[in-house]
Coordinates of C-alpha atoms in Angstrom, one line a residue:
M1 CA -36.5 -7.2 17.4
N2 CA -34.0 -9.5 15.7
A3 CA -30.8 -9.7 17.7
M4 CA -28.8 -8.9 14.6
N5 CA -30.6 -5.6 14.3
Q6 CA -29.7 -4.5 17.8
A7 CA -26.6 -2.4 18.5
P8 CA -23.9 -4.6 20.0
S9 CA -22.4 -3.8 23.4
L10 CA -19.5 -1.4 23.1
P11 CA -16.1 -1.9 24.8
R12 CA -14.4 0.7 26.9
T13 CA -13.1 3.5 24.8
D14 CA -10.3 4.7 26.9
L15 CA -6.6 4.0 26.3
Y16 CA -5.2 0.6 27.4
I17 CA -1.7 1.2 28.9
N18 CA 0.3 -1.0 31.2
G19 CA -2.7 -3.2 31.9
E20 CA -5.0 -0.4 32.9
W21 CA -7.7 1.7 31.3
V22 CA -6.8 5.4 31.4
K23 CA -8.2 8.6 29.9
A24 CA -6.4 10.6 27.3
S25 CA -4.3 13.2 29.0
S26 CA -5.8 16.0 26.8
G27 CA -9.4 14.9 27.4
K28 CA -9.9 15.0 23.6
T29 CA -12.1 12.5 21.9
I30 CA -12.8 11.2 18.4
P31 CA -16.3 10.6 17.1
V32 CA -17.1 7.1 15.7
F33 CA -19.8 6.6 13.1
N34 CA -21.8 3.7 11.8
P35 CA -21.2 3.8 8.0
A36 CA -24.5 2.1 7.2
T37 CA -26.5 4.9 9.0
E38 CA -24.1 7.8 9.2
N39 CA -25.0 8.1 12.9
Q40 CA -22.4 8.6 15.6
I41 CA -22.2 5.5 17.9
A42 CA -19.2 6.2 20.2
E43 CA -16.4 8.5 21.2
L44 CA -12.8 7.3 21.4
A45 CA -10.0 8.7 23.5
A46 CA -7.6 10.7 21.4
A47 CA -4.1 9.8 22.5
S48 CA -1.5 12.6 22.7
V49 CA 2.3 12.4 22.4
E50 CA 2.3 12.2 26.2
D51 CA 0.0 9.2 26.2
V52 CA 2.0 7.4 23.5
N53 CA 5.2 8.0 25.5
R54 CA 3.6 6.4 28.6
A55 CA 2.5 3.4 26.5
V56 CA 6.0 3.0 24.9
E57 CA 7.6 3.2 28.3
A58 CA 5.3 0.6 29.7
A59 CA 6.1 -1.7 26.7
H60 CA 9.8 -1.1 27.1
A61 CA 9.7 -1.8 30.9
C62 CA 7.9 -5.1 30.2
F63 CA 10.4 -6.0 27.5
E64 CA 13.3 -5.4 29.8
S65 CA 11.8 -7.2 32.8
T66 CA 13.3 -10.4 34.0
A67 CA 9.9 -12.1 34.0
W68 CA 9.3 -11.3 30.3
R69 CA 12.8 -12.2 29.1
R70 CA 12.8 -15.4 31.0
M71 CA 9.3 -16.5 30.0
R72 CA 9.5 -19.7 28.2
P73 CA 8.6 -19.5 24.5
L74 CA 6.0 -22.2 25.1
D75 CA 4.4 -20.0 27.7
R76 CA 4.2 -17.1 25.2
G77 CA 2.6 -19.4 22.8
R78 CA 0.2 -20.5 25.5
L79 CA -0.8 -16.9 26.0
L80 CA -1.8 -16.6 22.4
E81 CA -3.7 -19.9 22.5
K82 CA -5.6 -18.7 25.6
L83 CA -6.5 -15.6 23.7
A84 CA -7.6 -17.6 20.7
L85 CA -9.9 -19.6 22.9
V86 CA -11.5 -16.5 24.4
V87 CA -11.8 -14.8 21.0
E88 CA -13.4 -17.9 19.6
E89 CA -15.9 -17.9 22.5
H90 CA -16.8 -14.3 21.7
A91 CA -16.6 -14.6 17.9
D92 CA -20.3 -13.8 17.3
E93 CA -20.1 -10.7 19.5
L94 CA -16.9 -9.5 17.9
A95 CA -18.3 -10.1 14.4
R96 CA -21.4 -8.0 15.2
L97 CA -19.2 -5.3 16.6
E98 CA -17.0 -5.3 13.5
T99 CA -20.0 -5.0 11.3
Y100 CA -21.4 -2.2 13.4
D101 CA -18.2 -0.2 13.3
N102 CA -16.8 -1.0 9.8
G103 CA -20.0 -1.7 7.9
K104 CA -19.0 -5.0 6.2
P105 CA -21.6 -7.8 6.0
Y106 CA -21.9 -9.9 9.2
A107 CA -21.0 -13.1 7.3
T108 CA -17.7 -11.5 6.2
S109 CA -16.9 -10.4 9.7
R110 CA -17.8 -13.8 11.2
Y111 CA -16.4 -16.2 8.6
V112 CA -13.5 -14.2 7.2
D113 CA -12.2 -11.7 9.7
L114 CA -12.8 -13.7 12.9
A115 CA -11.7 -17.0 11.2
F116 CA -8.4 -15.3 10.2
T117 CA -8.0 -13.7 13.7
I118 CA -8.4 -17.1 15.5
D119 CA -6.2 -18.9 13.0
A120 CA -3.5 -16.3 13.3
L121 CA -3.4 -16.5 17.1
R122 CA -2.9 -20.2 16.9
Y123 CA -0.5 -20.1 14.0
F124 CA 1.9 -17.7 15.7
G125 CA 1.3 -19.3 19.1
G126 CA 2.8 -22.4 17.5
W127 CA 5.8 -20.5 16.2
A128 CA 6.8 -19.2 19.6
S129 CA 8.8 -22.3 20.4
K130 CA 10.1 -22.9 16.9
T131 CA 12.8 -20.3 16.4
A132 CA 16.4 -21.5 16.1
G133 CA 19.8 -20.3 15.2
E134 CA 22.9 -22.0 13.6
Y135 CA 26.1 -23.5 14.8
I136 CA 29.0 -22.5 12.6
T137 CA 32.5 -23.9 12.1
L138 CA 34.7 -20.9 11.3
S139 CA 37.6 -20.5 8.9
P140 CA 39.2 -17.3 10.2
F141 CA 41.0 -15.1 7.7
F142 CA 44.0 -15.2 10.0
D143 CA 45.6 -18.2 11.7
D144 CA 46.7 -17.7 15.2
G145 CA 46.6 -21.4 16.0
G146 CA 43.3 -21.1 17.8
I147 CA 40.1 -23.2 17.2
Y148 CA 37.1 -21.0 16.6
R149 CA 33.4 -21.7 16.7
A150 CA 30.3 -19.5 16.4
Y151 CA 26.6 -19.7 16.9
T152 CA 23.7 -17.4 16.0
E153 CA 20.4 -16.8 17.8
R154 CA 17.3 -14.9 16.9
K155 CA 16.6 -12.0 19.4
P156 CA 13.4 -10.1 19.6
V157 CA 13.7 -6.6 18.1
G158 CA 12.1 -4.9 21.2
V159 CA 9.1 -2.7 21.4
V160 CA 7.0 -2.9 18.2
G161 CA 4.8 0.0 17.1
G162 CA 1.8 -1.4 15.2
I163 CA -0.3 0.9 13.1
T164 CA -3.4 -0.8 11.5
P165 CA -6.0 0.2 8.8
W166 CA -9.7 0.3 8.9
N167 CA -10.6 -2.4 6.3
F168 CA -9.9 -5.5 8.5
P169 CA -9.5 -4.0 11.9
L170 CA -9.4 -7.0 14.2
G171 CA -7.5 -9.3 11.8
Q172 CA -4.9 -6.5 11.3
A173 CA -4.5 -6.0 15.0
I174 CA -3.7 -9.6 15.5
Q175 CA -1.5 -9.6 12.4
K176 CA 0.8 -7.2 14.3
I177 CA 0.3 -8.4 17.9
A178 CA 0.5 -12.2 17.5
P179 CA 3.9 -12.5 15.8
A180 CA 5.4 -9.8 18.1
I181 CA 4.4 -11.6 21.2
A182 CA 5.3 -15.0 19.8
F183 CA 8.9 -13.9 19.1
G184 CA 9.4 -12.1 22.4
C185 CA 8.6 -8.5 21.6
T186 CA 6.1 -6.2 23.3
V187 CA 3.6 -4.0 21.5
V188 CA 2.0 -0.6 21.3
L189 CA -0.8 -0.7 18.8
K190 CA -2.6 2.3 17.2
P191 CA -5.7 1.2 15.3
S192 CA -7.3 3.4 12.7
E193 CA -9.5 6.1 14.3
E194 CA -12.2 5.0 11.8
T195 CA -12.6 1.5 13.3
S196 CA -11.1 1.0 16.7
L197 CA -14.0 -0.7 18.6
T198 CA -13.0 -4.4 18.0
T199 CA -9.4 -3.6 18.8
L200 CA -10.5 -2.1 22.1
R201 CA -12.7 -5.1 22.8
L202 CA -9.6 -7.2 22.1
A203 CA -7.7 -5.3 24.7
E204 CA -10.4 -6.3 27.2
L205 CA -10.0 -9.9 26.3
I206 CA -6.2 -9.6 26.5
H207 CA -6.6 -8.3 30.0
E208 CA -9.0 -11.1 30.9
V209 CA -6.5 -13.7 29.6
G210 CA -3.8 -12.2 31.9
F211 CA -1.1 -10.9 29.6
P212 CA 1.7 -9.3 31.6
K213 CA 1.3 -5.6 32.2
G214 CA 2.8 -3.6 29.3
A215 CA 3.1 -6.5 26.9
V216 CA 0.3 -5.2 24.8
N217 CA -0.9 -1.5 24.9
I218 CA -3.6 0.0 22.8
V219 CA -3.7 3.7 22.0
T220 CA -6.5 5.2 19.9
G221 CA -5.9 8.4 18.1
Y222 CA -5.1 10.3 14.9
G223 CA -2.2 9.3 12.8
H224 CA -0.7 12.8 12.8
D225 CA -0.6 12.8 16.6
A226 CA -0.5 9.2 18.1
G227 CA 0.9 7.5 15.0
A228 CA 3.6 10.1 14.4
A229 CA 4.6 9.9 18.1
L230 CA 4.9 6.1 17.9
V231 CA 7.1 6.3 14.8
D232 CA 9.3 9.0 16.4
H233 CA 9.8 7.4 19.8
P234 CA 13.4 6.2 20.2
L235 CA 12.4 3.2 22.3
V236 CA 10.2 1.8 19.5
R237 CA 12.6 -0.4 17.5
K238 CA 10.2 -1.6 14.8
I239 CA 7.1 -0.2 13.0
A240 CA 4.7 -2.7 11.5
F241 CA 2.3 -0.7 9.3
T242 CA -0.5 -1.5 7.0
G243 CA -2.2 1.3 5.1
S244 CA -1.8 3.9 2.3
T245 CA 1.4 4.2 0.3
A246 CA 1.6 8.0 1.1
T247 CA 1.6 7.3 4.9
G248 CA 4.0 4.4 4.5
Q249 CA 6.5 6.8 2.7
R250 CA 6.2 9.3 5.6
I251 CA 6.8 6.5 8.1
L252 CA 9.8 5.2 6.2
A253 CA 11.4 8.7 6.1
A254 CA 10.7 9.4 9.8
S255 CA 12.0 6.0 10.9
A256 CA 15.4 6.8 9.5
K257 CA 16.0 9.2 12.3
T258 CA 16.2 6.4 14.8
M259 CA 17.1 3.6 12.3
K260 CA 13.9 1.6 13.1
R261 CA 13.1 -1.7 11.4
V262 CA 10.0 -1.4 9.3
T263 CA 7.5 -3.6 7.5
L264 CA 5.2 -1.7 5.3
E265 CA 2.2 -3.3 3.6
L266 CA 0.8 -0.6 1.4
G267 CA -1.4 0.1 -1.6
G268 CA -2.1 -1.9 -4.7
K269 CA -3.6 -1.8 -8.2
S270 CA -3.6 -5.5 -8.8
P271 CA -4.3 -6.9 -12.3
T272 CA -6.8 -9.8 -12.9
I273 CA -5.6 -11.2 -16.2
I274 CA -8.1 -13.3 -18.2
L275 CA -6.8 -15.2 -21.2
A276 CA -9.1 -16.3 -24.0
D277 CA -8.6 -20.0 -23.1
A278 CA -9.7 -19.5 -19.5
D279 CA -12.8 -21.3 -18.1
L280 CA -15.1 -18.3 -18.1
S281 CA -17.6 -19.9 -15.9
R282 CA -15.0 -19.6 -13.2
A283 CA -13.0 -16.5 -14.4
I284 CA -16.0 -14.2 -14.6
P285 CA -17.3 -14.7 -11.0
G286 CA -13.7 -14.9 -9.9
A287 CA -13.0 -11.4 -11.4
A288 CA -16.1 -10.1 -9.7
N289 CA -15.2 -11.5 -6.3
A290 CA -11.6 -10.1 -6.7
I291 CA -12.9 -6.5 -6.8
F292 CA -16.3 -6.4 -5.0
G293 CA -15.4 -8.4 -1.9
N294 CA -15.4 -6.2 1.2
S295 CA -16.8 -3.4 -1.1
G296 CA -13.4 -3.2 -2.9
Q297 CA -11.7 -2.1 0.3
V298 CA -8.9 -4.6 0.0
C299 CA -5.3 -3.9 -0.8
T300 CA -5.0 -6.8 -3.2
A301 CA -8.4 -6.2 -4.9
G302 CA -8.3 -7.0 -8.6
S303 CA -9.1 -3.5 -9.6
R304 CA -7.5 -3.7 -13.1
L305 CA -9.2 -6.3 -15.3
L306 CA -7.0 -7.3 -18.3
I307 CA -8.9 -9.3 -20.9
E308 CA -7.8 -10.9 -24.1
E309 CA -9.8 -9.4 -27.0
P310 CA -11.7 -12.5 -28.2
V311 CA -13.5 -12.8 -24.8
Y312 CA -13.4 -9.1 -23.8
E313 CA -17.0 -8.1 -24.3
E314 CA -18.2 -11.4 -22.8
V315 CA -16.2 -11.0 -19.7
V316 CA -17.1 -7.3 -19.2
A317 CA -20.8 -8.1 -19.7
G318 CA -20.6 -11.1 -17.2
V319 CA -18.8 -9.1 -14.5
A320 CA -21.3 -6.2 -15.0
E321 CA -24.2 -8.6 -14.7
I322 CA -22.9 -9.8 -11.4
A323 CA -22.3 -6.3 -10.2
R324 CA -25.9 -5.2 -11.0
G325 CA -27.2 -8.3 -9.1
L326 CA -25.3 -7.7 -5.8
R327 CA -27.4 -6.6 -2.9
L328 CA -26.2 -3.5 -1.1
G329 CA -27.3 -2.9 2.5
P330 CA -26.3 -2.6 6.1
G331 CA -24.0 -5.4 7.2
H332 CA -26.4 -6.7 9.8
E333 CA -29.3 -7.3 7.3
E334 CA -29.7 -10.9 6.1
G335 CA -28.8 -11.2 2.4
T336 CA -26.5 -8.2 2.3
Q337 CA -23.6 -8.8 -0.1
L338 CA -22.0 -5.4 -0.2
G339 CA -21.8 -3.1 2.8
P340 CA -21.1 0.6 2.9
I341 CA -17.9 2.4 2.3
V342 CA -16.2 3.1 5.6
S343 CA -16.4 6.9 5.7
S344 CA -17.9 9.9 3.9
R345 CA -14.3 11.0 3.0
Q346 CA -13.6 7.7 1.3
L347 CA -16.9 7.7 -0.4
E348 CA -16.2 11.2 -1.9
R349 CA -12.9 10.0 -3.1
I350 CA -14.4 7.0 -4.9
S351 CA -17.2 9.1 -6.4
G352 CA -14.6 11.7 -7.6
L353 CA -12.4 9.1 -9.3
V354 CA -15.3 7.4 -11.1
Q355 CA -16.5 10.8 -12.3
S356 CA -13.0 11.5 -13.6
G357 CA -13.1 8.2 -15.5
R358 CA -16.4 9.3 -17.1
S359 CA -15.1 12.6 -18.1
E360 CA -12.0 11.1 -19.6
G361 CA -14.0 8.7 -21.8
A362 CA -14.4 5.5 -19.8
R363 CA -17.6 3.5 -20.6
V364 CA -19.7 2.9 -17.5
V365 CA -21.2 -0.6 -18.0
A366 CA -22.6 -1.1 -14.4
G367 CA -23.0 1.1 -11.4
G368 CA -21.1 4.4 -11.2
N369 CA -23.4 6.1 -8.7
R370 CA -24.3 6.6 -5.1
P371 CA -27.6 5.0 -4.4
D372 CA -30.4 7.1 -3.0
R373 CA -30.4 5.9 0.6
D374 CA -28.9 6.6 4.0
G375 CA -25.4 5.4 4.6
W376 CA -22.1 5.7 2.7
F377 CA -22.9 3.3 -0.1
F378 CA -21.5 3.2 -3.6
E379 CA -22.8 0.9 -6.4
P380 CA -20.4 -1.9 -7.6
T381 CA -19.0 -0.4 -10.8
V382 CA -17.5 -1.7 -14.0
L383 CA -15.7 0.8 -16.2
A384 CA -14.7 -0.5 -19.7
D385 CA -12.4 0.8 -22.4
V386 CA -10.1 2.4 -19.9
R387 CA -6.9 3.9 -21.2
P388 CA -3.5 3.7 -19.4
D389 CA -3.3 7.5 -18.9
M390 CA -6.6 7.8 -17.0
Q391 CA -6.7 8.7 -13.4
V392 CA -8.9 5.7 -12.5
I393 CA -6.2 3.3 -13.8
R394 CA -3.2 5.2 -12.3
E395 CA -4.5 5.6 -8.7
E396 CA -5.7 3.1 -6.1
I397 CA -9.5 3.7 -5.7
F398 CA -10.0 1.3 -2.8
G399 CA -13.7 0.8 -3.5
P400 CA -16.0 -1.4 -5.6
V401 CA -14.7 -0.2 -9.0
V402 CA -13.0 -2.3 -11.6
C403 CA -11.4 -1.0 -14.8
A404 CA -11.4 -3.3 -17.9
I405 CA -8.6 -3.1 -20.4
P406 CA -8.4 -5.2 -23.6
F407 CA -5.2 -6.7 -25.0
S408 CA -4.8 -8.4 -28.4
A409 CA -1.5 -10.2 -28.0
R410 CA -0.1 -12.1 -25.0
S411 CA 3.2 -10.3 -25.5
E412 CA 1.4 -7.1 -24.3
I413 CA 0.4 -8.5 -20.9
K414 CA 3.7 -7.8 -19.1
A415 CA 3.8 -4.2 -20.1
I416 CA 0.2 -3.5 -19.2
A417 CA 0.3 -5.5 -15.9
N418 CA 3.5 -3.8 -14.8
D419 CA 2.5 -0.3 -15.9
T420 CA 1.7 0.8 -12.3
P421 CA 3.8 2.0 -9.4
Y422 CA 2.3 -0.8 -7.3
G423 CA 3.2 -4.5 -7.1
L424 CA 1.1 -6.3 -4.5
G425 CA -1.0 -9.0 -6.1
A426 CA -2.1 -10.4 -9.5
S427 CA -4.2 -13.3 -10.8
I428 CA -3.9 -15.2 -14.0
W429 CA -6.9 -17.1 -15.4
T430 CA -6.1 -19.7 -18.0
R431 CA -6.3 -23.5 -18.7
N432 CA -2.7 -23.4 -19.9
L433 CA -0.3 -23.8 -17.0
D434 CA 2.7 -23.2 -19.2
H435 CA 1.4 -19.8 -20.0
A436 CA 0.5 -19.2 -16.3
H437 CA 3.9 -20.0 -15.0
L438 CA 5.8 -18.1 -17.6
L439 CA 3.6 -15.1 -17.2
A440 CA 3.9 -15.2 -13.4
E441 CA 7.6 -14.8 -13.7
E442 CA 7.1 -11.5 -15.6
I443 CA 4.6 -9.8 -13.3
D444 CA 5.8 -7.4 -10.6
A445 CA 3.8 -8.7 -7.6
G446 CA 4.4 -10.1 -4.2
T447 CA 1.8 -12.8 -4.8
V448 CA 0.5 -14.3 -8.1
W449 CA -2.6 -16.5 -8.1
F450 CA -3.7 -19.0 -10.8
N451 CA -7.4 -19.3 -11.4
T452 CA -8.2 -17.7 -8.1
H453 CA -7.7 -14.4 -6.4
N454 CA -7.2 -13.1 -2.8
I455 CA -6.5 -16.5 -1.3
L456 CA -4.2 -15.9 1.7
D457 CA -2.7 -18.4 4.1
L458 CA -0.7 -17.6 7.2
A459 CA 2.0 -20.0 6.0
V460 CA 2.6 -18.1 2.8
P461 CA 4.8 -14.9 3.0
F462 CA 2.7 -11.8 2.1
G463 CA 3.8 -8.3 1.0
G464 CA 4.5 -6.2 -2.1
T465 CA 7.1 -4.9 -4.4
K466 CA 7.7 -1.3 -5.7
M467 CA 5.3 1.2 -4.0
S468 CA 3.3 -1.6 -2.4
G469 CA 5.6 -2.0 0.5
R470 CA 8.7 -3.3 2.1
G471 CA 9.2 -6.6 3.9
R472 CA 6.9 -9.6 4.3
E473 CA 4.5 -10.8 6.9
F474 CA 3.2 -14.4 7.5
G475 CA 5.1 -17.6 7.3
T476 CA 8.8 -18.0 8.2
E477 CA 9.3 -14.4 7.0
A478 CA 7.6 -13.2 10.2
I479 CA 10.6 -14.5 12.2
N480 CA 12.9 -12.2 10.2
A481 CA 10.4 -9.3 10.6
F482 CA 10.2 -9.4 14.4
T483 CA 13.7 -10.7 15.4
E484 CA 17.3 -9.9 14.6
P485 CA 20.2 -12.4 14.4
K486 CA 22.9 -12.2 17.0
A487 CA 26.3 -13.9 16.3
V488 CA 28.4 -15.2 19.2
V489 CA 32.0 -16.1 18.3
M490 CA 34.4 -18.0 20.6
R491 CA 38.0 -19.1 20.7
L492 CA 38.5 -22.6 22.1
A493 CA 41.6 -23.8 23.8
G494 CA 43.7 -25.9 21.5
D495 CA 44.6 -28.6 23.9
Y496 CA 42.5 -30.9 26.2

């Protein structure tokens, strides 16, 4: 049998707390399914409030320990570099496990997810020794004859509660863990109960590398139990969450009770805007890639396709042709371009939204159905002539479904693009850079791409506006997200 068709070895599925593997106190478990087959493949420990409390206390004890506080920043960076080397050594294994658990094509797992994971470890490992404060000469508002000086320093916020989604499980885990460790925090991470296996394997590798006990803790469980307990715990000083807007709103409201810092990377309904002067040989496949990559399960997916009328039908037909030619299948099969949807619940949501589009008058140009096969698959779908009041254009679908909207005048673009509660990403396809730059200023989005879509770099701040979130990750913004400034003011003697 081809090695790719064999089930990968599974990690331990207990809780990782204070450097040890422990059972959930309740003994309850969560079933794990392979979305390509619908078969159960594992059971996870379901953490209770008691388990989360133990993990937070372990993280807090580590954070307050002399050994952690006095660890040189270079040595924190070295821990992340060691982990990067071990992850790199096990990259093929981790990619196969990600595909088995999440369903995405192996090539995506290996050359997108794992590449990002390794890069992020190294990027933030380098930042560990680069934080700095300021030295300030004061001008006090009163004059008592003294000479005053002040300096600032960046201090780690403390225990970080990380809550990650199911679409990029390993990369999202590192997106929370790496900057937290780099800047001197400790972590309790709760991965999505849908896709926890690579995060648990990561915990095994963290243990192998020799992270201090309590520096990183992994608790698997449901959001309403483990996630809520993490948000409510008074010793957790920051929540770093990526997921749905509805959950983000609940986290923000709950965090007010203990005045936690939060970064929330939430939903999106990102526009892909194609002007008539665009290079369609690039724009059409670009628009298809913007929505169908990772089966549309991407927060910045270009799910609204705004097309200038002279090229509207050509672009719709071109994207639909690409959609019909994409090969669906299990992620481990060679040649698979689109894997399954992550769960039956998510599949039903996508199916229901597409059906609502049909019933409200959208024209189905490609796809629109569940194929007759095992697994939670949905055809890549192009809906044309979508109106602004339709449910498919108002709600985030989070699947391989794009809604095409024509516009006749460029003065309409701003209103159409911003007619959404979200503001995460957008792309503009044109040969005219004047138009691109002027239009970019008008669009409510955390990131705007020109003649490309979904290009991320760890050096570029990432996050959204409006209902797409709060705060930024990546780049220098990560320093502000995981540290707080402390000012120290002194009075100097006036004679010497």
